[in-house]
Tab-separated table of C-alpha atoms and ligand atoms in Angstrom:
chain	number	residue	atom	x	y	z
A	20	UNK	CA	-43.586	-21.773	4.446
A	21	UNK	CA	-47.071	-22.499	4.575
A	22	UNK	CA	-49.302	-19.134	3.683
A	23	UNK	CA	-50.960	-18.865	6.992
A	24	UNK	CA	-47.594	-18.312	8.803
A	25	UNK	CA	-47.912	-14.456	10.175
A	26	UNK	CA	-46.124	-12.536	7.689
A	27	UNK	CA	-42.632	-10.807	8.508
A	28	UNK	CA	-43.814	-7.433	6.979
A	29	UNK	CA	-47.576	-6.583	6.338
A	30	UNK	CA	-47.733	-2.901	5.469
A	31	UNK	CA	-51.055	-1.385	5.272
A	32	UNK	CA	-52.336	1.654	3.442
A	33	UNK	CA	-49.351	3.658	3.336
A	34	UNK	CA	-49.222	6.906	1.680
A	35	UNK	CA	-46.400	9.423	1.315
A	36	UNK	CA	-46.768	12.707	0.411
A	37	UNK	CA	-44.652	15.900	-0.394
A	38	UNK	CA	-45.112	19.783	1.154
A	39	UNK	CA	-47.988	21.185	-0.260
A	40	UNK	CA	-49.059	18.259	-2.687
A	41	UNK	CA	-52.302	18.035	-2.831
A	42	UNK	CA	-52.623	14.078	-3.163
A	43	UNK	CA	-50.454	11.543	-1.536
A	44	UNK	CA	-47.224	10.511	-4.294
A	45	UNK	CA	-47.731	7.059	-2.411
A	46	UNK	CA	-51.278	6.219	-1.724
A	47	UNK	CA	-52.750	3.621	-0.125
A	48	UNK	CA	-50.465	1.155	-0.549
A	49	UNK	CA	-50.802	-2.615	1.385
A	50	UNK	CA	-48.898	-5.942	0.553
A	51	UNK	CA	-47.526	-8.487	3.085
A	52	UNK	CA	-44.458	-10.448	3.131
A	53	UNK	CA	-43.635	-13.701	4.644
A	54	UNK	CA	-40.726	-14.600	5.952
A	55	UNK	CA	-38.037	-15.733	3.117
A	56	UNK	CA	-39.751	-14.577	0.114
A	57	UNK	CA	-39.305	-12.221	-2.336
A	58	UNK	CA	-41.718	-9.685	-3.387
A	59	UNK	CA	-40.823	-7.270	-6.364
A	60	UNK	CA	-42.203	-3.912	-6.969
A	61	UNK	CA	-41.862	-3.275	-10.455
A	62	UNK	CA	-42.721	-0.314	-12.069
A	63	UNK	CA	-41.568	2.292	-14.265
A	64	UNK	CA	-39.430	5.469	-13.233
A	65	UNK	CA	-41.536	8.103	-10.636
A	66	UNK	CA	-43.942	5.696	-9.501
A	67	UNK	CA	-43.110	5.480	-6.053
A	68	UNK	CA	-40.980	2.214	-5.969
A	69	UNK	CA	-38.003	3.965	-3.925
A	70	UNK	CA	-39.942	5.923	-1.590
A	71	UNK	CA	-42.139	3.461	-0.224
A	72	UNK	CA	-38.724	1.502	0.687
A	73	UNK	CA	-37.360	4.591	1.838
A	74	UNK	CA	-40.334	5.259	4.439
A	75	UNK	CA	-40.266	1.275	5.918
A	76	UNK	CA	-36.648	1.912	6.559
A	77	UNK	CA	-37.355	5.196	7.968
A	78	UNK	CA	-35.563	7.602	5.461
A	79	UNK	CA	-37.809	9.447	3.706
A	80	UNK	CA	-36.197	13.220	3.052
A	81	UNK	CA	-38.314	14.576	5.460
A	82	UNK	CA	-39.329	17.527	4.458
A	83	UNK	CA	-40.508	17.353	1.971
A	84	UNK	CA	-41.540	14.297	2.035
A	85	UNK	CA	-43.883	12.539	5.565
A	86	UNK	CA	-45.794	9.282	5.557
A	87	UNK	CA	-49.379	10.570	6.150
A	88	UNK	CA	-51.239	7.648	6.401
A	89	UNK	CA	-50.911	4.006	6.853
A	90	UNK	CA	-48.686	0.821	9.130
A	91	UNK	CA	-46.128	-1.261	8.397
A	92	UNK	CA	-46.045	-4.299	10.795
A	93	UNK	CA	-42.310	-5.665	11.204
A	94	UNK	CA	-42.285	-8.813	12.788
A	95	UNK	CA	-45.728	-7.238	14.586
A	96	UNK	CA	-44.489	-4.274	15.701
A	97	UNK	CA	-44.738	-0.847	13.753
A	98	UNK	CA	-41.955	0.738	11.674
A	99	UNK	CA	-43.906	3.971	10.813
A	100	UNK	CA	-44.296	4.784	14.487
A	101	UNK	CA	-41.078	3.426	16.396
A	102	UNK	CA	-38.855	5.907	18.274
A	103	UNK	CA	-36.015	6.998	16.030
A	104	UNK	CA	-33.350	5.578	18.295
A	105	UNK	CA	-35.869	2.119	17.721
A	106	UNK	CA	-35.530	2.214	13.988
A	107	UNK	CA	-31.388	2.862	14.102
A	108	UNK	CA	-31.030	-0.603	16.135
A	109	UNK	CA	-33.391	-2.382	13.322
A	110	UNK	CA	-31.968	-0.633	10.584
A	111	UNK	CA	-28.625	-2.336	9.108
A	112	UNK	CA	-30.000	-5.205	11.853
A	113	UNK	CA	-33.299	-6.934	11.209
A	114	UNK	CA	-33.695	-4.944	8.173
A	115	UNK	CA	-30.979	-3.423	5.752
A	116	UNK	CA	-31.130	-1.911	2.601
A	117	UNK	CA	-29.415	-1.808	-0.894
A	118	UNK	CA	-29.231	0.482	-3.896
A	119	UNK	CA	-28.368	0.675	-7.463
A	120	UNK	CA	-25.117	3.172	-6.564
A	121	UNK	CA	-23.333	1.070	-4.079
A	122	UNK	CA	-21.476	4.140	-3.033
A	123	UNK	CA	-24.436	5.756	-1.683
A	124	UNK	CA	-23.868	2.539	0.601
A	125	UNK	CA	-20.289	2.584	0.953
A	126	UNK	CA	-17.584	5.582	2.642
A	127	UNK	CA	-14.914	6.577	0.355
A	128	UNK	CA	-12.541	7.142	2.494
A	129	UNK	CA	-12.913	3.511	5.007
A	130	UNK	CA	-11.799	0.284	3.463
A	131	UNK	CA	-13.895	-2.463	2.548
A	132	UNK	CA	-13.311	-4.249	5.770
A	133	UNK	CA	-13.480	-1.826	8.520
A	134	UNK	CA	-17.003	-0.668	7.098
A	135	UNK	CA	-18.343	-3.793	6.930
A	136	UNK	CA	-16.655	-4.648	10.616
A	137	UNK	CA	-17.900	-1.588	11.785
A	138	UNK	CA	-21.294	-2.061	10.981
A	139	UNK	CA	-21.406	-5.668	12.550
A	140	UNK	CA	-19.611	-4.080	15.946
A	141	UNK	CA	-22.992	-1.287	15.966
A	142	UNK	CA	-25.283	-3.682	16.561
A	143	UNK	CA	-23.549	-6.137	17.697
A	144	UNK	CA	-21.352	-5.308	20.024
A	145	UNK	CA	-18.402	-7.580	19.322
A	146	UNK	CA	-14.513	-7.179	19.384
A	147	UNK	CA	-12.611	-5.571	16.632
A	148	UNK	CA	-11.052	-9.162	15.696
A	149	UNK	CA	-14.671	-10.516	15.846
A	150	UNK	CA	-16.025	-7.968	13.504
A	151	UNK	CA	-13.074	-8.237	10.914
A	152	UNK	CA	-13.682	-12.245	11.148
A	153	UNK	CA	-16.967	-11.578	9.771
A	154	UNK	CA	-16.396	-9.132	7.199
A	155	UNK	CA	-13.635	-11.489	6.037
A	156	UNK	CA	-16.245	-14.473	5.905
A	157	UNK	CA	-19.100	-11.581	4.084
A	158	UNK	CA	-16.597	-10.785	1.526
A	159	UNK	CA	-16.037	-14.345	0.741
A	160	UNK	CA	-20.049	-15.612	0.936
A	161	UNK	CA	-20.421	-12.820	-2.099
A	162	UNK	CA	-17.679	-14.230	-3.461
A	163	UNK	CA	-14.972	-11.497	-3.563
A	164	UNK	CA	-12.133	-13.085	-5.131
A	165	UNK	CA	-8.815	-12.827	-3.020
A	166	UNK	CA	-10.985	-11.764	-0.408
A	167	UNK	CA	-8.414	-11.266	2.681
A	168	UNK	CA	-6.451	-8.888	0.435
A	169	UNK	CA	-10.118	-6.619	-0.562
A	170	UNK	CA	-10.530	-6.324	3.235
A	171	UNK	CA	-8.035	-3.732	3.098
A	172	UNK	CA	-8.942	-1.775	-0.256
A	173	UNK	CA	-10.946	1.335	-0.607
A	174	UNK	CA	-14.465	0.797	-2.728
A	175	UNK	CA	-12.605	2.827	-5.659
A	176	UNK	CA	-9.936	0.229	-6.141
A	177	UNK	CA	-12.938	-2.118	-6.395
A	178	UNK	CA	-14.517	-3.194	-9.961
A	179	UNK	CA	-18.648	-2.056	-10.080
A	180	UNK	CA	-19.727	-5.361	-10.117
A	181	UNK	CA	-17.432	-6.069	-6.997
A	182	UNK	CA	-18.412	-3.124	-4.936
A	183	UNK	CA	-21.918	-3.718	-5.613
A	184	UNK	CA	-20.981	-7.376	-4.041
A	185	UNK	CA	-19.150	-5.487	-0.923
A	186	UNK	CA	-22.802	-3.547	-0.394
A	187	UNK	CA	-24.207	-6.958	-0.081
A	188	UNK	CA	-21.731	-8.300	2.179
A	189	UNK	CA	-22.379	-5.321	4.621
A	190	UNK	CA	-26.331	-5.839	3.790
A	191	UNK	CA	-26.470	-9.040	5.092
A	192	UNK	CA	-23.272	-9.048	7.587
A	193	UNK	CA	-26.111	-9.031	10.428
A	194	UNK	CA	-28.382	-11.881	8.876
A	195	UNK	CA	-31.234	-9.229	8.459
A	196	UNK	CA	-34.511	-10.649	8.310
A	197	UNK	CA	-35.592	-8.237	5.359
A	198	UNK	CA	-33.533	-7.167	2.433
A	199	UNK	CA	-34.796	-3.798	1.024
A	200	UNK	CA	-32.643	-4.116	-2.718
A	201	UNK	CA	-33.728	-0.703	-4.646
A	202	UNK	CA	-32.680	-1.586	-8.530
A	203	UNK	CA	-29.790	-3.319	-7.136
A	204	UNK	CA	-28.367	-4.693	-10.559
A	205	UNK	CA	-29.744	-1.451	-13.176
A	206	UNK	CA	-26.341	0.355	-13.420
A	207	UNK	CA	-24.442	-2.783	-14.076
A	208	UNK	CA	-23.658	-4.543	-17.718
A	209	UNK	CA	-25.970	-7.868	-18.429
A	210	UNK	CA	-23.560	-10.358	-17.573
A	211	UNK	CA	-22.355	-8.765	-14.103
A	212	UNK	CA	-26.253	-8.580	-13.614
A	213	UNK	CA	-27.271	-11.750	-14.024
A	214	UNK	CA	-24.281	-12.897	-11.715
A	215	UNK	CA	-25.321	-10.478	-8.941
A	216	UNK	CA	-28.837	-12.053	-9.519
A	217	UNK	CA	-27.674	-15.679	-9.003
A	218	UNK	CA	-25.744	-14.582	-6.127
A	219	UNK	CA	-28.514	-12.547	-4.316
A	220	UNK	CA	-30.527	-16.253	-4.911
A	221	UNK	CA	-28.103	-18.384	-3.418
A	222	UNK	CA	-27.403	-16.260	-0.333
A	223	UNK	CA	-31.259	-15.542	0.108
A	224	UNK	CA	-31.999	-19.740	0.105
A	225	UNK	CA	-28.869	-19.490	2.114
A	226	UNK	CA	-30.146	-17.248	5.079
A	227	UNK	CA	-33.363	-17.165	4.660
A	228	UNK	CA	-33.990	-13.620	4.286
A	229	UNK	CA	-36.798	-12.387	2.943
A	230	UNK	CA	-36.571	-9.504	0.251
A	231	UNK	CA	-38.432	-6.660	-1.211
A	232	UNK	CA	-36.743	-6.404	-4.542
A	233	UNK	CA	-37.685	-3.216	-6.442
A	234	UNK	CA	-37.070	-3.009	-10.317
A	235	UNK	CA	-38.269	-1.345	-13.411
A	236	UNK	CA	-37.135	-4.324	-14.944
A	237	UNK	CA	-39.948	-7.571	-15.559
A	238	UNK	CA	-36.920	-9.404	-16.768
A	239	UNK	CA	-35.301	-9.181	-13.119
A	240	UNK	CA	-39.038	-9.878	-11.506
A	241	UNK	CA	-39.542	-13.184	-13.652
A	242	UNK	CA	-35.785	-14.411	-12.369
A	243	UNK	CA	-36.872	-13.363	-8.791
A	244	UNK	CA	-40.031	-13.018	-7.792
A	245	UNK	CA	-42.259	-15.011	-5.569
A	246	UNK	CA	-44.863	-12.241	-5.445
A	247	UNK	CA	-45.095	-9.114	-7.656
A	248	UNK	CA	-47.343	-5.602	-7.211
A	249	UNK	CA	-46.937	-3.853	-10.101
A	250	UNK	CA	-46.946	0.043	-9.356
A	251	UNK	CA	-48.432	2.674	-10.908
A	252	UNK	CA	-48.197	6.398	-10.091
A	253	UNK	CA	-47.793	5.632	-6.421
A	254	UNK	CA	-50.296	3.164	-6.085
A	255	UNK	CA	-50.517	-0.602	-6.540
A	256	UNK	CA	-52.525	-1.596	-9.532
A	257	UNK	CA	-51.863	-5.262	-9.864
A	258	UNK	CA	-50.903	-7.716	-7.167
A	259	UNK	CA	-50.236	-11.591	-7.027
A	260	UNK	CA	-47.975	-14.742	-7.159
A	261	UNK	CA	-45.744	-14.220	-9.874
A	262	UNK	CA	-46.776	-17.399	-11.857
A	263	UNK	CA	-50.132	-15.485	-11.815
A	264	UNK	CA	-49.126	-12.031	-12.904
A	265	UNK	CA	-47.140	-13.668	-16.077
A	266	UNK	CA	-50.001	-15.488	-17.196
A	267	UNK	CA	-52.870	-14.172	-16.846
A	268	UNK	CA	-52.243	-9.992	-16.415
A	269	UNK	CA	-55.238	-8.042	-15.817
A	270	UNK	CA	-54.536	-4.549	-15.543
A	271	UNK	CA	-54.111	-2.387	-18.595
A	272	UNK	CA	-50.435	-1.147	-16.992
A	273	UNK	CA	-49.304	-4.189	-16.650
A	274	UNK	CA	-50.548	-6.094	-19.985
A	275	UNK	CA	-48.582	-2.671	-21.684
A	276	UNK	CA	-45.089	-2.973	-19.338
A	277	UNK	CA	-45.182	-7.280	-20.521
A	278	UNK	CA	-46.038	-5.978	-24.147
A	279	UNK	CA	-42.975	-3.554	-24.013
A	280	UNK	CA	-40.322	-6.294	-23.452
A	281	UNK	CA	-39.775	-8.532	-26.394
A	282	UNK	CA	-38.312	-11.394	-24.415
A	283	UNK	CA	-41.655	-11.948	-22.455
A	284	UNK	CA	-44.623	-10.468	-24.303
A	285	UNK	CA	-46.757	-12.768	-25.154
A	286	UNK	CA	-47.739	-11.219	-28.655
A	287	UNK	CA	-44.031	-9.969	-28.985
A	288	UNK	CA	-44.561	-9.848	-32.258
A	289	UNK	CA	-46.464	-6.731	-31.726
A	290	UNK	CA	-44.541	-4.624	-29.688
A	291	UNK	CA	-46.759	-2.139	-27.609
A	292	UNK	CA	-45.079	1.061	-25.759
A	293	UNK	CA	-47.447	2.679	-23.336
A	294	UNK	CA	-47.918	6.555	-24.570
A	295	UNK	CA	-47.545	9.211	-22.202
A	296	UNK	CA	-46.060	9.401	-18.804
A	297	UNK	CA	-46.222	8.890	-14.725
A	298	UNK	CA	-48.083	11.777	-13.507
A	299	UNK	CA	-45.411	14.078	-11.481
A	300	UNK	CA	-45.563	13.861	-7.817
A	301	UNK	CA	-47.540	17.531	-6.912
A	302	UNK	CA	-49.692	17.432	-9.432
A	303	UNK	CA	-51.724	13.489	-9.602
A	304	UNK	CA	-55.122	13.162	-11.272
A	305	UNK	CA	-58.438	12.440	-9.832
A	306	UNK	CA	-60.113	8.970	-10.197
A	307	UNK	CA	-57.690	6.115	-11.903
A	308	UNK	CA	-54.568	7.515	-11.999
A	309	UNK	CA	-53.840	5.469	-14.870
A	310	UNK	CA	-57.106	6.342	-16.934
A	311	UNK	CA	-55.111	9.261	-19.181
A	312	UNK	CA	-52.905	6.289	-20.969
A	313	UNK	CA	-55.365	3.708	-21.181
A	314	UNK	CA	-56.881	2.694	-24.036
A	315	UNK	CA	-59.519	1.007	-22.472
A	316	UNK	CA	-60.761	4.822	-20.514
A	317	UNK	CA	-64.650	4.498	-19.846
A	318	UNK	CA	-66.409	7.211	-17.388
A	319	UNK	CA	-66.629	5.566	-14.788
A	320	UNK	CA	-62.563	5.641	-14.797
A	321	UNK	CA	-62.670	9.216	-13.141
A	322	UNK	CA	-63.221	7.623	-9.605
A	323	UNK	CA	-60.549	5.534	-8.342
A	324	UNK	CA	-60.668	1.596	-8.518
A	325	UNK	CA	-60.031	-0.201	-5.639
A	326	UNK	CA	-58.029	-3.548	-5.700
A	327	UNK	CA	-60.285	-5.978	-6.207
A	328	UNK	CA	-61.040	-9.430	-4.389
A	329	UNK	CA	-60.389	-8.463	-1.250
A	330	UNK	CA	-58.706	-11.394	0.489
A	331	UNK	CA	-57.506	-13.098	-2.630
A	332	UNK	CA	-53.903	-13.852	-3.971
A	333	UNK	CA	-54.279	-12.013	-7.194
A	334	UNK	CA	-55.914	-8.543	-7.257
A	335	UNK	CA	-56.106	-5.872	-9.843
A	336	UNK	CA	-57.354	-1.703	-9.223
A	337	UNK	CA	-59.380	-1.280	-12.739
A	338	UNK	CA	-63.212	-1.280	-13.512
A	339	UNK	CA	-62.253	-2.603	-16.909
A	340	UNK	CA	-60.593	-5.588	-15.407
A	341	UNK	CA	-59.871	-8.448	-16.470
A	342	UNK	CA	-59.310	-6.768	-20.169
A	343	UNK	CA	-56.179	-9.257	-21.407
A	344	UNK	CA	-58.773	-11.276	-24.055
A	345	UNK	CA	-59.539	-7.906	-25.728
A	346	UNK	CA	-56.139	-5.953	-25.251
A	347	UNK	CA	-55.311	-4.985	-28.879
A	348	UNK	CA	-58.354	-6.307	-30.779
A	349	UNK	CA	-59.676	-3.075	-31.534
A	350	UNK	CA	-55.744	-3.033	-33.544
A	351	UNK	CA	-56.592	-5.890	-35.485
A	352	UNK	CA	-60.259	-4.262	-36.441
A	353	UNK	CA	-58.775	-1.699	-38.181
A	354	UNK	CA	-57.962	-1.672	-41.914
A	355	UNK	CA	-54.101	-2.227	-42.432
B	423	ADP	N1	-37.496	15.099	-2.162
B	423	ADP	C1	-38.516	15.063	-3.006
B	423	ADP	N2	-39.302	16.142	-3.180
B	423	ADP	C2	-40.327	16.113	-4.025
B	423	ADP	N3	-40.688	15.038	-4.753
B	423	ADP	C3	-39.946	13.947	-4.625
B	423	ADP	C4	-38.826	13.891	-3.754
B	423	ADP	N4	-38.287	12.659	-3.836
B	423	ADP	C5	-39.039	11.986	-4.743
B	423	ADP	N5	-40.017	12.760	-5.206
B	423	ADP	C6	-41.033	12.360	-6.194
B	423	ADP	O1	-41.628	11.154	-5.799
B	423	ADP	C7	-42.049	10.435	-6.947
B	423	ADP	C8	-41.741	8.979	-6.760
B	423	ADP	O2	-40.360	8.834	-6.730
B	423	ADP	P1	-39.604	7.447	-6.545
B	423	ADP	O3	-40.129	6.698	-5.384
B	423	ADP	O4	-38.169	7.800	-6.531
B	423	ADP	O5	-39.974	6.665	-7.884
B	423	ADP	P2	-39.350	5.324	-8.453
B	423	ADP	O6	-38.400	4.766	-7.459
B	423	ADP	O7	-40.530	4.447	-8.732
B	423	ADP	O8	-38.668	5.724	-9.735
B	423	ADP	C9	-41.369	11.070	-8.147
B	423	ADP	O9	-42.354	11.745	-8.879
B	423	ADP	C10	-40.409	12.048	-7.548
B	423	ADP	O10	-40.320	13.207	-8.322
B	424	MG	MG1	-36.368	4.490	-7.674
């Protein structure tokens, strides 16, 4: 994929906000997707991550929450402003979505196989044998063991790890060009993770879908990622190739998320936790919306930084930026 194909998804400047809030929970946010790739939004608890997927797919709880500003180009045309009955046929089509409780996903009370059968006959418009022959062959590309027999179980009879697989099966039963996956692998145990991982991997190389992969997790982004904005109190503070982001972080958010996770800190010697916590939804500061935790906090901080570069691959929101050759000297200047 060379970089000047057009891009699947390019959203621009979208911001979210709730009743009455007087700034936008999601504000401003733009990144573009080509088609195959992964982006990850990573992030820690409140920051936005779920809603912004929520509004491209259209299902923002509305009220309280509306988009108020911004695009988001699908495959050039504009999710934020199709017709509802538009965004149904794309939805669970072109573009489908996953979550971390696959039985917000799944119905109780259908098996495995009629759900994912029925959602292939919705938009596609095949016969009931048709549909079953495909949610047969989804159950076995996520590798269901015994997978003829878990066509006709109910998700409760079905192991976590498995149902979780089952929510991928109906993802992708439609080859969707775009795979919204919201903390897809955070309520399962390490080792059911890391297989869910792999198997999201093979089946993306496989089909060629492109996915917006959001975690808290930089663990899951470095196994993952392609591209990564790293979000911040509904805004992106830190965008770029992966590769990029890892080695050479810039923003004070991000240099304190690496420095929190011993397995990838560069100085995990010295582990760093970031004080404080994501402003709440109703109630977001003026000016850098990060400036309250920072250590690095100068005056100009009160008005917000824009993402720098405009136009490059790797772009950071912080006046201080690039700070990663001073983060945690002033530390070592003190006495012991
Ligand atoms: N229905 C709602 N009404 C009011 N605020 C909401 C609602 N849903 C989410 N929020 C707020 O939106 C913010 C961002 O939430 P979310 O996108 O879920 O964060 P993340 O996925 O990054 O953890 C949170 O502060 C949350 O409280
Ligand atoms: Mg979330």
């Amino acid at each position: 994929m060379t970089p000047d194909a057009p891009p699947l998804l390019e959203v621009r400047n979208l911001s979210i906000r709730v009743a009455n809030a007087r700034s936008n929970l999601v504000d401003d946010v733009s990144f573009s997707l080509q088609p195959g790739r992964t982006l990850c939004i990573v992030g820690e608890s409140g920051c936005g991550k779920s809603q912004t997927a929520l509004a491209l797919m259209g299902l923002l709880a509305s009220p309280p929450l509306s988009v108020t500003g911004g695009t988001a180009l699908f495959n050039g045309r504009d999710l934020l402003s199709l017709p509802q009955a538009e965004k149904q046929r794309i939805r669970g089509d072109r573009m489908a979505m996953i979550f971390q409780e696959p039985m917000s996903s799944l119905n109780p009370v259908l098996r495995i196989g009629e759900q994912i059968a029925e959602a292939v006959r919705r938009h596609r418009g095949v016969s009931n044998s048709v549909a079953r022959a495909r949610a047969l062959e989804m159950l076995e590309k996520v590798r269901i063991p015994a997978a003829g027999k878990r066509l006709d179980e109910f998700p409760h009879q079905l192991s976590g790890g498995m149902r979780q697989r089952a929510m991928i099966a109906m993802a992708l039963a439609n080859d969707p060009e775009l795979l919204l996956a919201d903390e897809p692998t955070t309520a399962l145990d390490v080792t059911i993770q890391a297989q869910i991982l792999d198997l999201m991997r093979t089946l993306q190389a496989e089909l060629g879908t492109a996915m917006i992969l959001i975690t808290h997790d930089l663990g899951v982004v470095a196994e993952m990622a392609d591209e990564v904005a790293v979000m911040y109190a509904g805004r992106i503070v830190e965008i770029g190739a992966t590769q990029d982001i890892f080695d050479d972080p810039q923003h004070p958010y991000t240099i304190g998320l690496m420095s929190s996770m011993p397995a990838l800190g560069r100085r995990s010697e010295r582990l760093v936790t970031i004080p404080g916590r994501v402003p709440s939804a109703t109630d977001m500061p003026d000016g850098c919306r990060f400036a309250s935790r920072c250590p690095f906090r100068i005056g100009i901080c009160a008005r917000t930084p824009e993402l720098s570069n405009p136009g490059g691959s790797h772009r950071v929101a912080c006046w201080r930026a690039p700070i990663e050759e001073t983060y945690l000297q002033p530390q070592e200047a003190q006495p012991a």
